[in-house]
Each structure stands twice: as structure tokens, then as C-alpha cells.
Coordinates of C-alpha atoms in Angstrom, one line a residue:
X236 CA 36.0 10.1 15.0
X237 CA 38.0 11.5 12.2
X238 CA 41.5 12.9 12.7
X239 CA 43.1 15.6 10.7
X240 CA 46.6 15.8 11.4
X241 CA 46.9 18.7 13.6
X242 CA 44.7 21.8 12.8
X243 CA 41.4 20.4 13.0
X244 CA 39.5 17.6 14.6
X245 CA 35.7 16.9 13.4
X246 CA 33.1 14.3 14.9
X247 CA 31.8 12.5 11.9
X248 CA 28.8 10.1 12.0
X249 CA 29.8 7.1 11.0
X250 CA 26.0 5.6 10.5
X251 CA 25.4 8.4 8.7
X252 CA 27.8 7.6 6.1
X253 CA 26.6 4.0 6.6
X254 CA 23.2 4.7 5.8
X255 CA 23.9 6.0 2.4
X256 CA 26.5 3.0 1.1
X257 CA 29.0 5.7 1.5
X258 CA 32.0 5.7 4.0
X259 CA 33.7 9.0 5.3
X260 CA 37.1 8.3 3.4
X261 CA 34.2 7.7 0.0
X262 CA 32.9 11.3 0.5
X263 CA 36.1 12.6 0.7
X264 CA 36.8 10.9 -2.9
X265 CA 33.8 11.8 -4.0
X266 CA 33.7 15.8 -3.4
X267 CA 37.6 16.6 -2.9
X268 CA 40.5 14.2 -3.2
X269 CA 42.9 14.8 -1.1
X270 CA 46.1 17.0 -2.4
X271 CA 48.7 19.5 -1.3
X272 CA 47.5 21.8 1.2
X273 CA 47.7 24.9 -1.4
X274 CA 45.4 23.1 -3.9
X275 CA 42.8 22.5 -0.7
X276 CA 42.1 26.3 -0.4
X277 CA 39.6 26.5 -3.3
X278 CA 36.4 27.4 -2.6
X279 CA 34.0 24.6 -2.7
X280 CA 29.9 24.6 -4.5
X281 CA 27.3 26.1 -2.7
X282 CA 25.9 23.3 -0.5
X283 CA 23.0 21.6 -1.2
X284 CA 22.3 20.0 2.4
X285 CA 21.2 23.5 3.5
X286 CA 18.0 22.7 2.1
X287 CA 15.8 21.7 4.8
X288 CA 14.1 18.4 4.2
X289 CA 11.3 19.2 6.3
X290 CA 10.4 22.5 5.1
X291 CA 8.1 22.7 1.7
X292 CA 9.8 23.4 -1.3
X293 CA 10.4 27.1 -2.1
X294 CA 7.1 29.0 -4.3
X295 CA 9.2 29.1 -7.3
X296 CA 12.7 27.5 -8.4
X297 CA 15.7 29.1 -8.7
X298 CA 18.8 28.3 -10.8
X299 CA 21.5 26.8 -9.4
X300 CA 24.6 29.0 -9.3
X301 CA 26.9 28.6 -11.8
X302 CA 30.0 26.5 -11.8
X303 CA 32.9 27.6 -12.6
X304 CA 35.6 25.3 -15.7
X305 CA 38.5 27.6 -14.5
X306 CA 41.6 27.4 -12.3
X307 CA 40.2 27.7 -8.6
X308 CA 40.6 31.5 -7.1
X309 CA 42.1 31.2 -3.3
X310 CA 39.4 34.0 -1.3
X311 CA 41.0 35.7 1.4
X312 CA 41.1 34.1 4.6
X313 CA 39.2 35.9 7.3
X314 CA 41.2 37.7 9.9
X315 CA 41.9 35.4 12.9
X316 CA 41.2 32.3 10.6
X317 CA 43.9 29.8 10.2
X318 CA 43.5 30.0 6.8
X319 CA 43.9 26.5 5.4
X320 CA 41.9 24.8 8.1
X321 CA 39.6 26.9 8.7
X322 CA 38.6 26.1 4.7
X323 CA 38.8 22.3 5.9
X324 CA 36.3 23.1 8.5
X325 CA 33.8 24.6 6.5
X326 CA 34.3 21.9 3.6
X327 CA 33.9 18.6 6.1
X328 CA 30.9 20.5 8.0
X329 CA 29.3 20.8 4.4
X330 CA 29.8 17.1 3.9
X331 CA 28.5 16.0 7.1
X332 CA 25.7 18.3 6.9
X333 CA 24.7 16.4 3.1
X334 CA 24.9 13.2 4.9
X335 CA 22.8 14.0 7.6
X336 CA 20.1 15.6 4.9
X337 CA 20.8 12.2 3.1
X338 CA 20.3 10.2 6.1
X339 CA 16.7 12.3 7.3
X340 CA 15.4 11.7 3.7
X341 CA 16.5 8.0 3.5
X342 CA 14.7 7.5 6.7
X343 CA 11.4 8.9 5.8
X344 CA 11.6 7.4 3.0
X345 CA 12.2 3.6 4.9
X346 CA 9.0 4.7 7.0
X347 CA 6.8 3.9 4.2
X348 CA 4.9 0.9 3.5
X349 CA 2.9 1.4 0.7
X350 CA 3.6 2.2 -3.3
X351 CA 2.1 5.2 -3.3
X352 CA 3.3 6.4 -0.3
X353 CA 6.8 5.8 -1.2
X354 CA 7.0 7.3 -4.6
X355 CA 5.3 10.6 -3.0
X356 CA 7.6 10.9 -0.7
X357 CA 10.3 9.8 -3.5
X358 CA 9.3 13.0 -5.4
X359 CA 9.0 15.3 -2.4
X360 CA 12.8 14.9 -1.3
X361 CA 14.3 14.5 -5.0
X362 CA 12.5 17.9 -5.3
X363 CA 14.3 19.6 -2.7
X364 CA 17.6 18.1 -3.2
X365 CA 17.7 19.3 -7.1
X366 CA 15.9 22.7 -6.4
X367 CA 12.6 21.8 -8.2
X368 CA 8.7 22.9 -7.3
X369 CA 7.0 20.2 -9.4
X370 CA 7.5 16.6 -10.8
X371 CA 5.9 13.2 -11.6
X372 CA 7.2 9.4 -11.5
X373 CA 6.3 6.7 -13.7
X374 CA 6.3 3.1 -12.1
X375 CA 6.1 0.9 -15.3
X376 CA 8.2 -2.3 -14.4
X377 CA 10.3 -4.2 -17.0
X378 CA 9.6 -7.2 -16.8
X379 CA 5.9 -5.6 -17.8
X380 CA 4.5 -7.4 -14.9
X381 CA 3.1 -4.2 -13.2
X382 CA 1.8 -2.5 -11.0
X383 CA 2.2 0.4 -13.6
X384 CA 1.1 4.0 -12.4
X385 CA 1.9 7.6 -12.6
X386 CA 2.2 10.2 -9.4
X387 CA 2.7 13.3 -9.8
X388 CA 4.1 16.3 -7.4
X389 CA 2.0 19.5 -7.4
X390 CA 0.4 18.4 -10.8
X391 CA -3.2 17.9 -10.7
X392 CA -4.6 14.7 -13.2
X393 CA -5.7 16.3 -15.7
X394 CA -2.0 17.9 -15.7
X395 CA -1.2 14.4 -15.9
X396 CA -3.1 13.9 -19.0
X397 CA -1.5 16.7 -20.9
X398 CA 1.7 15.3 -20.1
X399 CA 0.6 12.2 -22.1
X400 CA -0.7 13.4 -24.5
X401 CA 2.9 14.3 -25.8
X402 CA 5.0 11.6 -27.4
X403 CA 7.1 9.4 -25.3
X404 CA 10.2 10.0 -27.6
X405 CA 9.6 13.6 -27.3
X406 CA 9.6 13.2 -23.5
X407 CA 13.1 12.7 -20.6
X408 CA 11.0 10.2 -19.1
X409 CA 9.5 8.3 -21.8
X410 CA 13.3 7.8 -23.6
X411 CA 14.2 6.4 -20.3
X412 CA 11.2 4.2 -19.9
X413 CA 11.6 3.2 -23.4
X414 CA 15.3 2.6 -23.5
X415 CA 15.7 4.8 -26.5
X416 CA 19.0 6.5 -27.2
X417 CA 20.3 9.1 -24.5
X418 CA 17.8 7.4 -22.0
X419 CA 20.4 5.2 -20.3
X420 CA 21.2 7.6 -17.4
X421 CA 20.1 11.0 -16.4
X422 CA 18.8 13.6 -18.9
X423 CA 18.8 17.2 -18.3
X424 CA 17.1 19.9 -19.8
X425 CA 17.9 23.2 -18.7
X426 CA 15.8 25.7 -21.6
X427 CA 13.2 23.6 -22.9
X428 CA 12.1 26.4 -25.5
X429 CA 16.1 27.2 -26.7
X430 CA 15.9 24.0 -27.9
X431 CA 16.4 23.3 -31.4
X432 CA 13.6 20.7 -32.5
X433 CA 11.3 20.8 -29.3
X434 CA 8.9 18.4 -30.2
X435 CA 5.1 21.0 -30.7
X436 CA 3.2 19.1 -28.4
X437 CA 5.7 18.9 -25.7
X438 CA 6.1 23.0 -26.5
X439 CA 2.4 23.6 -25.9
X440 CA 1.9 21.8 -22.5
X441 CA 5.0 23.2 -21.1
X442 CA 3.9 26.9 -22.0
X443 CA 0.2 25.2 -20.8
X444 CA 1.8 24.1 -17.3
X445 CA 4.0 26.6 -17.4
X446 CA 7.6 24.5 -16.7
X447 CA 10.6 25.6 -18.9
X448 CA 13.2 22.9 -17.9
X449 CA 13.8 19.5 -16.4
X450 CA 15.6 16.9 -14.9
X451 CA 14.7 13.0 -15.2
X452 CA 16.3 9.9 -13.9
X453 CA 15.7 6.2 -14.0
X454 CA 14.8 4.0 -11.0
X455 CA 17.0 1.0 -11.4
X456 CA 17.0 -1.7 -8.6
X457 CA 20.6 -3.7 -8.5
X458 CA 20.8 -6.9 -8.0
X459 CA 19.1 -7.6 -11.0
X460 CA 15.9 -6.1 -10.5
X461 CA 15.8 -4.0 -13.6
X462 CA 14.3 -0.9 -14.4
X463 CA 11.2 0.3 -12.5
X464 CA 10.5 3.7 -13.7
X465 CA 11.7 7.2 -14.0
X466 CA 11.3 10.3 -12.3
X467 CA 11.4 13.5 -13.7
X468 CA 11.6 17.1 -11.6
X469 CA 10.1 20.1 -13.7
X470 CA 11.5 23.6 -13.4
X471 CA 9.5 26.9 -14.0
X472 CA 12.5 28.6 -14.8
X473 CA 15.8 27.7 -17.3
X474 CA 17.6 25.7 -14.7
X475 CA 19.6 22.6 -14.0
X476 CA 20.9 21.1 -10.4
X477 CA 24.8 21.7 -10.1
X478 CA 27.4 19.0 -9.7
X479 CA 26.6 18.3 -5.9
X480 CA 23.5 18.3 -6.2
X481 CA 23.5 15.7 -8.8
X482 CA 25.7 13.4 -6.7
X483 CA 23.4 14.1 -3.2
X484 CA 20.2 13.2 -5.9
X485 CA 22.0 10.1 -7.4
X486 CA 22.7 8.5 -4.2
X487 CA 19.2 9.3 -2.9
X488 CA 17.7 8.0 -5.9
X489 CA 19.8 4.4 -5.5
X490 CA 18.5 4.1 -1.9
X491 CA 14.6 4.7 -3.1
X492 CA 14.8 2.4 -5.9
X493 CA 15.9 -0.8 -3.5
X494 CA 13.1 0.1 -1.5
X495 CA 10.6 0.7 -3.9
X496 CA 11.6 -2.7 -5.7
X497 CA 10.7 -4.2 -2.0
X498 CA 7.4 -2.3 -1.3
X499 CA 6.9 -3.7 -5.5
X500 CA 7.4 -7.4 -4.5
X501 CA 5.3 -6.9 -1.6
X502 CA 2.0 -5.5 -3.6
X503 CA 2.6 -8.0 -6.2
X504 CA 2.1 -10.9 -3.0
X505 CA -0.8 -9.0 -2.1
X506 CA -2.6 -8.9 -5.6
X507 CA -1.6 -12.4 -6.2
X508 CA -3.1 -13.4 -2.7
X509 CA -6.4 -11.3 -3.2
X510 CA -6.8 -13.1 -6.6
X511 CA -6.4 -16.4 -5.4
X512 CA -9.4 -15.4 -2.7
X513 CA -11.6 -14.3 -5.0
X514 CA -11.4 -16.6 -7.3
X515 CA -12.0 -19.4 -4.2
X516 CA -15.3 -17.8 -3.5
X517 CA -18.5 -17.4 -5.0
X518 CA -18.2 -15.4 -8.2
X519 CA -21.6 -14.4 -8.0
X520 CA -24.3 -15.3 -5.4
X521 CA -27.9 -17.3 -6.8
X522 CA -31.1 -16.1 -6.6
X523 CA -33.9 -18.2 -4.5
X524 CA -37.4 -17.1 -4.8
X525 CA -38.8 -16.0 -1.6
X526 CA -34.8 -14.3 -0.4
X527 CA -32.4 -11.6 -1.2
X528 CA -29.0 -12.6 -1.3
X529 CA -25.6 -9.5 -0.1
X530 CA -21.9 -10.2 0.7
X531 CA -19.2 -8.2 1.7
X532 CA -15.7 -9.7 1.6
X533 CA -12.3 -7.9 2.4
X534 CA -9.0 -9.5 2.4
X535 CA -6.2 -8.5 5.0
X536 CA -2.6 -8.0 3.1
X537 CA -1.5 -10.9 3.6
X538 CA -4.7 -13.1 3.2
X539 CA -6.3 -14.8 4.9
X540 CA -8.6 -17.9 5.6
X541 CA -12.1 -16.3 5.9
X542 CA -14.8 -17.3 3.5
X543 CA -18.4 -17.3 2.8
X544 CA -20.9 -19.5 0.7
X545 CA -24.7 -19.4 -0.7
X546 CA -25.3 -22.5 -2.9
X547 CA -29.3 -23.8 -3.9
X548 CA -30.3 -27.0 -2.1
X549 CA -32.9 -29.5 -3.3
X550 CA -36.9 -28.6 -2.3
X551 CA -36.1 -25.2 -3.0
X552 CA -34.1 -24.7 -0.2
X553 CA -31.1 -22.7 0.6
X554 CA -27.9 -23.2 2.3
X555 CA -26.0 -20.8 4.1
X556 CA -22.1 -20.9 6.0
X557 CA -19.2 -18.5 6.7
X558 CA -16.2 -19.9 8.4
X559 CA -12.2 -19.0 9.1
X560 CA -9.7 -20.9 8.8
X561 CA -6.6 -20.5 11.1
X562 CA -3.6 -18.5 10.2
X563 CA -3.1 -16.3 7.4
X564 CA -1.3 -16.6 3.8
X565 CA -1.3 -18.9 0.8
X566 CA -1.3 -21.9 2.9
X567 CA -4.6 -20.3 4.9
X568 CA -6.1 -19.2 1.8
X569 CA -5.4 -23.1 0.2
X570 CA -7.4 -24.5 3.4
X571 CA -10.2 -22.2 3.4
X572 CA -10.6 -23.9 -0.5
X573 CA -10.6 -27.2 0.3
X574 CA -12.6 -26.8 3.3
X575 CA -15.4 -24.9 1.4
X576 CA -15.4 -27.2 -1.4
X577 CA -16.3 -30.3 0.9
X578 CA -18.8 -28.0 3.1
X579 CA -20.6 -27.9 -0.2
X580 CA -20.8 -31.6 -0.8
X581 CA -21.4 -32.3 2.5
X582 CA -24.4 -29.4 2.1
X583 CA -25.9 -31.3 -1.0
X584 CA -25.8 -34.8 0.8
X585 CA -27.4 -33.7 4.2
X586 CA -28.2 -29.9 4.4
X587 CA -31.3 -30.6 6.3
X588 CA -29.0 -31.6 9.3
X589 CA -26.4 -28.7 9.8
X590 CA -24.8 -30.7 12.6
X591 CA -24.4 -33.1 10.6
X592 CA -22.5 -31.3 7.9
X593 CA -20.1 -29.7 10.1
X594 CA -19.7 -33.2 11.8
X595 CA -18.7 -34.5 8.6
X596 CA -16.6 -31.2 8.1
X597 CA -14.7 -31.6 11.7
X598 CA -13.7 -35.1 10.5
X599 CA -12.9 -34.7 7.3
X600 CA -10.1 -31.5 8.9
X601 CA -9.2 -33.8 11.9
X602 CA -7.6 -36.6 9.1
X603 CA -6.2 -35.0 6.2
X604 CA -5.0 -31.2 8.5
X605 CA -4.2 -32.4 12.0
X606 CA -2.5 -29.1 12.9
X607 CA -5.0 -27.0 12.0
X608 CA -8.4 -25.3 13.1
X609 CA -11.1 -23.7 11.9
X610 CA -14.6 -22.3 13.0
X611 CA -17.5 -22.3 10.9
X612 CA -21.5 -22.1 11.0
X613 CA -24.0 -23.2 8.3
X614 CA -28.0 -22.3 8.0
X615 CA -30.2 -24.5 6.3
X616 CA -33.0 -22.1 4.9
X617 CA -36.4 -22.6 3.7
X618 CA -37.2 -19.4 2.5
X619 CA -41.2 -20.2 1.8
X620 CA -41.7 -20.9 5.6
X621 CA -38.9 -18.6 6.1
X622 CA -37.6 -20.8 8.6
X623 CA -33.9 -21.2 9.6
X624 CA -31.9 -24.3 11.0
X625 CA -28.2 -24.2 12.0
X626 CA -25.2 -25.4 13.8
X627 CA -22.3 -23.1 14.9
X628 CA -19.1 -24.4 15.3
X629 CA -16.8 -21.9 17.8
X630 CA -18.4 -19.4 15.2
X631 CA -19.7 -16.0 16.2
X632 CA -23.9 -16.1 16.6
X633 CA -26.0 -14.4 13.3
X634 CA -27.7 -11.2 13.8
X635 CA -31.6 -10.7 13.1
X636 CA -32.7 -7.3 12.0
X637 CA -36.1 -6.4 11.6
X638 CA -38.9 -3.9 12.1
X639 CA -39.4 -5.0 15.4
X640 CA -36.5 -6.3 16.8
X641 CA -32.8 -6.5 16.4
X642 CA -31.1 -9.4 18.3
X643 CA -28.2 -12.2 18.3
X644 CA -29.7 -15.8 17.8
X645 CA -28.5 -17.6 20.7
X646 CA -26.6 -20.7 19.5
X647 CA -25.1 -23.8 21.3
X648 CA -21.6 -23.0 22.8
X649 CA -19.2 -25.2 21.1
X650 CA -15.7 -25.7 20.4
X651 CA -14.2 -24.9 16.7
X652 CA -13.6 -28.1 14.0
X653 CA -10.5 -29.9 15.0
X654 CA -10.3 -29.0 18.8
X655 CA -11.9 -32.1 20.1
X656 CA -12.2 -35.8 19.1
X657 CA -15.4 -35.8 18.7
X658 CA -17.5 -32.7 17.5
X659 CA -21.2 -32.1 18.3
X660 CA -23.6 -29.5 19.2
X661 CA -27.3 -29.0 19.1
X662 CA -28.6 -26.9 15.9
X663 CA -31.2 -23.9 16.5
X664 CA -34.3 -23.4 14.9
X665 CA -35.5 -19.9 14.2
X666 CA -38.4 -18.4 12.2
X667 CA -37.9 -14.8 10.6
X668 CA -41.0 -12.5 9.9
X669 CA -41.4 -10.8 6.2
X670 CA -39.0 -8.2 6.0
X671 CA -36.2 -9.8 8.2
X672 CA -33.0 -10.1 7.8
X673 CA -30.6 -12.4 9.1
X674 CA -26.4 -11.4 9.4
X675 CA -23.9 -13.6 9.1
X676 CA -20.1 -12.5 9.6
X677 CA -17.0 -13.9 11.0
X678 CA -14.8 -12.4 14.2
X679 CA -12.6 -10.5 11.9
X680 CA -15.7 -8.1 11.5
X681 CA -15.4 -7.9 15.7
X682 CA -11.2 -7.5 15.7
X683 CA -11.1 -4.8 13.1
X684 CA -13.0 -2.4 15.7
X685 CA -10.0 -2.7 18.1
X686 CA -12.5 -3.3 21.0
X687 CA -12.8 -6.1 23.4
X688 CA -15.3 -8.8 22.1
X689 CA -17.9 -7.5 24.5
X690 CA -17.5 -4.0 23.5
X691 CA -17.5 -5.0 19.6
X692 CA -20.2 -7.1 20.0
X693 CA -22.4 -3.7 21.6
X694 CA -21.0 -1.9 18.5
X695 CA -22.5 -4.2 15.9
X696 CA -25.9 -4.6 17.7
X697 CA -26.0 -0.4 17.8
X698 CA -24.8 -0.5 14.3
X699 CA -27.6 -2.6 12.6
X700 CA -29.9 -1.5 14.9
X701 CA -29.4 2.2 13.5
X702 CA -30.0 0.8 9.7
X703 CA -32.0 3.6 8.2
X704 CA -35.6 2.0 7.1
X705 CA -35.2 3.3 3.5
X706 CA -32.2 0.9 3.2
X707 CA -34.0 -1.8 5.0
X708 CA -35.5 -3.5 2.0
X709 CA -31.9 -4.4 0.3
X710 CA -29.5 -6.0 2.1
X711 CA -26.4 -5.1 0.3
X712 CA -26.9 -1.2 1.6
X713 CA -27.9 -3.2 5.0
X714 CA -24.5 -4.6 4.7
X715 CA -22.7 -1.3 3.8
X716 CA -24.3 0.9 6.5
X717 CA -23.2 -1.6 9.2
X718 CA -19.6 -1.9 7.7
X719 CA -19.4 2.3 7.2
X720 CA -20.6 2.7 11.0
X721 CA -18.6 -0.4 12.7
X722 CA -15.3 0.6 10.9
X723 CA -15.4 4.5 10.4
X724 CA -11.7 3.9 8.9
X725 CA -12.5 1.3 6.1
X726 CA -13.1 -2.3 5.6
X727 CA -10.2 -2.5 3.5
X728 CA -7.7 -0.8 5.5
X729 CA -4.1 -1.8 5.2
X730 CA -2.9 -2.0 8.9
X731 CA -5.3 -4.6 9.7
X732 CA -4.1 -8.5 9.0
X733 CA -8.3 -9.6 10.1
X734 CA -10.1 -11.0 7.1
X735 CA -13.9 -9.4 7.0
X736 CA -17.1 -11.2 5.9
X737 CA -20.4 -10.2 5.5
X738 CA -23.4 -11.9 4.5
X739 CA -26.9 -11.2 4.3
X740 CA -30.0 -12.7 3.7
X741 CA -33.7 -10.7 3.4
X742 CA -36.3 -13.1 3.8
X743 CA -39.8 -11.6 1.6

């Protein structure tokens, strides 16, 4: 609570203040400091924090009202005011009210956990705060690492495009991003077409888009983060935000770009970890006479240990295996490498006995990663006799689709590799007809329904079961179908940690 000496007493928020690196005695420095009691009675801006946050921005902009350079005029205090403190009043209400705006926007803003998402929401409230119907931001790191991108705020792409199409020194926003001259902080321009030496390009798209003014600013993260972008506000009339809504804009603008320099780490991770997957799996899959070869892989966002293999086998043969490792992150995405790597060797050496190879396998993770687990299954695959031999270990059972029948091979019940001492389990023989094909996929296929394993399970039987016959002859659109009808929302959705593999395999 905040005293004032005897006329007035006002219940400030201190988190309010908090939230925005700003304490109550700060605002008070920043909008009024303190002085006699006559000097206090001056009328203060036209607030800013009227503007409701959660209301669309207005059809068209307005200019700001201006400000006055004079000496203050005194207004006449309203009969039965107290004259000097009733002014007070109205002045601290106007600063808590920008504080609370400041705080709603900030908080939306913190809800957001995606780049895109944030720098929409980024141009959204700066809009509002400065008065403005339309604007863009440009994330172009500079330490030219990316992610670079351009968003814009009720401009279409092709608006976009016209917007680059007019030279960067020409442009508020490219000066910043290029650290010409005048780019260092913010750059207003209140009558685009008074001014002397308007570059012509930049003249015809703003008469083509049909903005006469603007008002950029740079997104610099402290702490030596650097420059990230710039954002840039467009006006359809001569305008320009006043002096509190510059100082309401700035402090917004600090806030976003510490949390878009967070959300900018974060994708980095998560290209860097999709990357390193990628490049630990099959670049491209081989092609066996006598079987068609389709995979489907999706990485959670913070990768995982889920992978799949297809490698040619002596006698023509074929060898199939998808597997998961346990946990999730570099350190998974490291062990599902090593562990595919020796699958393969082991494959070469003694495919024709998949217990064998996952025997192997189970020792192999029992000695050099004690602490860690993993389930896998390999096929060996003759695809002349179209016949099938594998070994499951704590891995989910393949799925058979054909013309005449749709059902889960049952497998041995086992434990995953480095569970047990010892690891066996019978393999299962199974002959496919022409025209068959067999699924293989691990659990994070199952999870990312959000059912129970029963239910998921029922869902994946109805979902190949309904693959359309004209997609039945190539397994990739096999493989599509059952991902678009198991997970309406997406393979690759972001609120999902499960890894997802697919692979199939069309016997002729």
C-alpha cells in the first residue's frame, strides 16, 4: 500500500509493478517527479492503458493527440473536488491502470511457447499500445544463426513481398536490422509522403497498401544476447504514438524480447536435435525385388530415442527392426545410434536368427549402458517366399493388412533388452499373401492417441482396416492414411514429447 501524506490513499499492486522491472516509486520518476504541490496540478497525457488489450484494434488508426512544449495550464477543479488531490487521484489511477494493461499483455505474452506464436502476439499488443491497425516483425538473429522469418499483422504474404521488394536502407526496419545510421533505437515516421527524399519504391507500396506512417523498434535481448529483429507498426493515417505511449511500448517491447530470445534458444535445441535424428537414420530406404519399402518418422521436441531400419541381407534377403530407446534428449538420441549401428552388424552376421540378434543386442546394452533400457523387434524377410521370421523384444506386435484380413501377429511375450540377465524369447514365423502388407511401429504411435493401450490398440486395427483399396498398392499412402486417421491433430504436433515410427513393407 502506498501512502500520500494526508489527502489521498491508493492500493497499488506491487506485482504489477514487479512484473514489468518497474517499482511504484520508478513510475512515479518515470511519468511525474515529484515537486511542489502547485507544479502537480498540470494536466497529465491522455492515457494509453484505456486501450483494452483484449478488444481488436480499432478499424482505422487515429493520431495521437497532440502534446503540448508549453508552460502547463492549471484546469479548474470540479466543484466539490479537493482540487490538488483529486488531480493526484486521477494521475496514480492512470498509472496503475498502464501497469495493469502492462501486466495482462506481459502475461499473454509468457503463455506462449512457440516462435510464431509469440511474435503474433508481440505485434498484436504493440499495436494496441501505439494506436496502430497493421504491422510486421522481422526475426533475423545476429549472430546470423537463424531461425530468420517475417510475420506480419493484418498483412497478407504477398503484402509481405511488396514490402521487400523495397530497399532495406529505404526501410525503419531494415536500418535497424542492418545497423545503418539512425537505426540504433526507435525510428518514427509520422507523414511518410511529406517526406523529402522517400525512397520511389517505398512510395508506391505504401500508396499500394495504403499506410502513410510508421513506427519501428528493435528487439534487443540484454544480457548479451544481441539483436533479434525489429518490429515495425504501420499507420493509415499521418500519425505517431505520444510520449506515454512510447514509454508503455518500450517497456513491453524489453519484456518480449527476453522471452523471445528464450522461445529462440529453445527452437534452436529443437532443430539441432531433429538434425542429429535424421541424420542417425536411414537417409533413404533400399529397394529389394519382390517388396515395397515406406517410413514415417516424427520427432517429439525434445527428441527422442525411437528409430527404424531396412538394410539388404545376403541371399536376397531383407532385414527389418524398429526399436526405442528409453528417455528422451541428446543422450537418448546418442543411444538409439549406437544401438542401431550394432543391430546392423549383428543383422549381417546372423539375420537368419532374429533371437539371436537381439540376444546379442541385449548383451551388448547390459555391458557398455547398465542403466538403461530399450525395446526393439527385428524381421528377417525373404521376400520371394514372402515369408517373415522375427523376435520381439517388450516391443509392440506388427500389423498385417491385406485383402482379406487385417490382424496383429501374435508374438512371444517378453521383457525389453536390459531388464533381465539373460534375454530370450521364441521368434514367429508368418507367411504374407501377394498384396500384403506388414506394419511395424513403436508405442509412441499408441501414446500420441491419448487412449489407454487397449483402446489405442482398437484404434489402429480400425484405422488400417479402413485403408481405402486404391491406396492399398503403395504403402507410403498406407502409412499416411493410418497416421491422418489415428492422430486427427498431427504426427508432428508440439505438445506431444512421444517419438512416432512407421514402417511398412508391401510384399508383391
Amino acid at each position: 500500500m502506498l501512502d500520500i501524506p494526508s489527502r489521498v490513499r491508493v492500493h497499488v499492486e506491487t506485482p504489477l509493478a514487479a512484473q514489468n522491472d518497474m517499482g511504484v516509486c520508478d513510475a512515479f520518476e518515470q511519468y511525474a517527479p515529484v515537486r511542489e504541490p502547485d507544479t502537480m496540478n498540470a494536466p497529465h497525457p491522455p492515457k494509453v492503458a484505456g486501450i483494452d488489450s483484449t478488444v481488436p484494434s480499432p478499424a482505422h488508426t487515429v493520431a495521437p493527440a497532440p502534446v503540448t512544449t508549453g508552460p502547463p495550464t492549471v484546469p479548474p477543479a470540479p466543484s466539490g473536488s479537493s482540487g490538488p488531490g483529486a488531480l493526484l487521484t486521477d494521475r496514480l489511477a492512470g498509472w496503475v491502470s498502464d501497469l495493469t494493461t502492462l501486466h495482462e499483455l506481459t502475461e499473454r505474452l509468457a503463455r506462449t511457447d512457440t516462435l510464431a506464436d509469440a511474435l503474433q502476439e508481440l505485434l498484436r499488443a504493440g499495436a494496441a499500445l501505439v494506436g496502430a491497425r497493421r504491422g510486421l516483425v522481422v526475426l533475423e538473429p545476429a549472430d546470423r544463426l537463424g531461425p530468420d522469418t517475417m510475420i506480419g499483422l493484418g498483412l497478407g504474404r504477398a503484402d509481405l513481398g511488396h514490402i521487400e521488394t523495397v530497399p532495406r536502407s529505404a526501410l525503419a526496419l531494415g536500418r535497424i536490422l542492418e545497423g545503418l545510421p539512425g537505426g540504433e533505437g526507435e525510428i518514427a515516421e509520422p507523414d511518410l509522403f511529406a517526406e523529402d527524399g522517400l525512397d520511389p519504391r517505398h512510395r508506391e507500396v505504401a500508396a499500394r497498401l495504403g499506410y502513410a506512417a510508421s513506427y519501428a523498434m528493435p528487439l534487443e535481448a540484454d544480457g548479451g544476447g544481441g539483436r533479434l529483429g525489429a518490429a515495425v507498426w504501420l499507420y493509415d493515417e499521418p500519425a505517431e504514438p505520444g510520449e506515454r505511449q512510447r514509454h508503455l511500448i518500450g517497456l513491453y517491447v524489453r519484456y518480449a524480447a527476453e522471452h523471445l530470445a528464450r522461445l529462440l534458444e529453445v527452437e534452436r535445441t529443437r532443430a539441432c536435435m531433429r538434425t542429429m535424428t535424421e541424420e542417425l537414420l536411414p537417409s533413404r530406404l533400399p529397394r529389394v525385388p519382390g517388396v515395397q519399402l515406406a517410413a514415417r518418422h516424427r520427432t517429439g521436441p525434445r527428441g527422442g530415442g525411437d528409430w527404424y531400419d531396412a538394410l539388404p541381407l545376403p541371399d536376397a534377403a531383407l532385414g527389418l527392426a524398429v526399436g526405442s530407446v528409453t528417455g528422451s534428449g541428446p543422450s537418448a538420441v546418442a543411444a538409439m545410434g549406437r544401438l542401431r549401428a550394432s543391430l546392423r552388424a549383428y543383422a549381417v552376421m546372423e539375420g537368419e536368427d532374429p533371437v539371436a540378434v537381439l540376444s546379442d543386442l541385449e548383451l551388448l546394452l547390459r555391458l557398455t549402458e547398465p542403466a538403461r533400457s530399450a525395446t526393439a523387434l527385428f524381421a528377417y524377410c525373404e521376400p520371394a517366399l514372402r515369408k517373415i521370421t522375427l523376435a520381439g523384444a517388450g516391443h509392440c506386435p506388427p500389423l498385417l493388412l491385406g485383402e482379406r484380413r487385417t490382424e496383429f501377429v501374435e508374438t512371444s511375450v517378453s521383457a525389453p533388452l536390459g531388464m533381465l540377465a539373460c534375454w530370450e524369447a521364441p521368434s514367429v514365423e508368418l507367411e504374407a499373401e501377394a498384396g500384403e502388407t506388414v506394419l511395424l511401429y513403436t508405442d509412441g504411435l499408441l501414446h500420441r492417441t491419448g487412449e489407454p493401450v487397449d483402446r489405442a490398440f482398437s484404434r489402429l486395427h480400425a484405422a488400417a482396416a479402413g485403408v481405402p483399396r486404391s491406396l492399398r498398392h503403395d504403402p507410403g499412402a498406407i502409412a499416411d492414411h493410418v497416421l491422418r486417421t489415428l492422430l486427427p491433430d498431427g504426427a508432428a504436433a508440439q505438445d506431444s514429447d512421444e517419438d512416432v515410427v512407421l514402417l511398412a513393407a508391401r510384399f508383391e
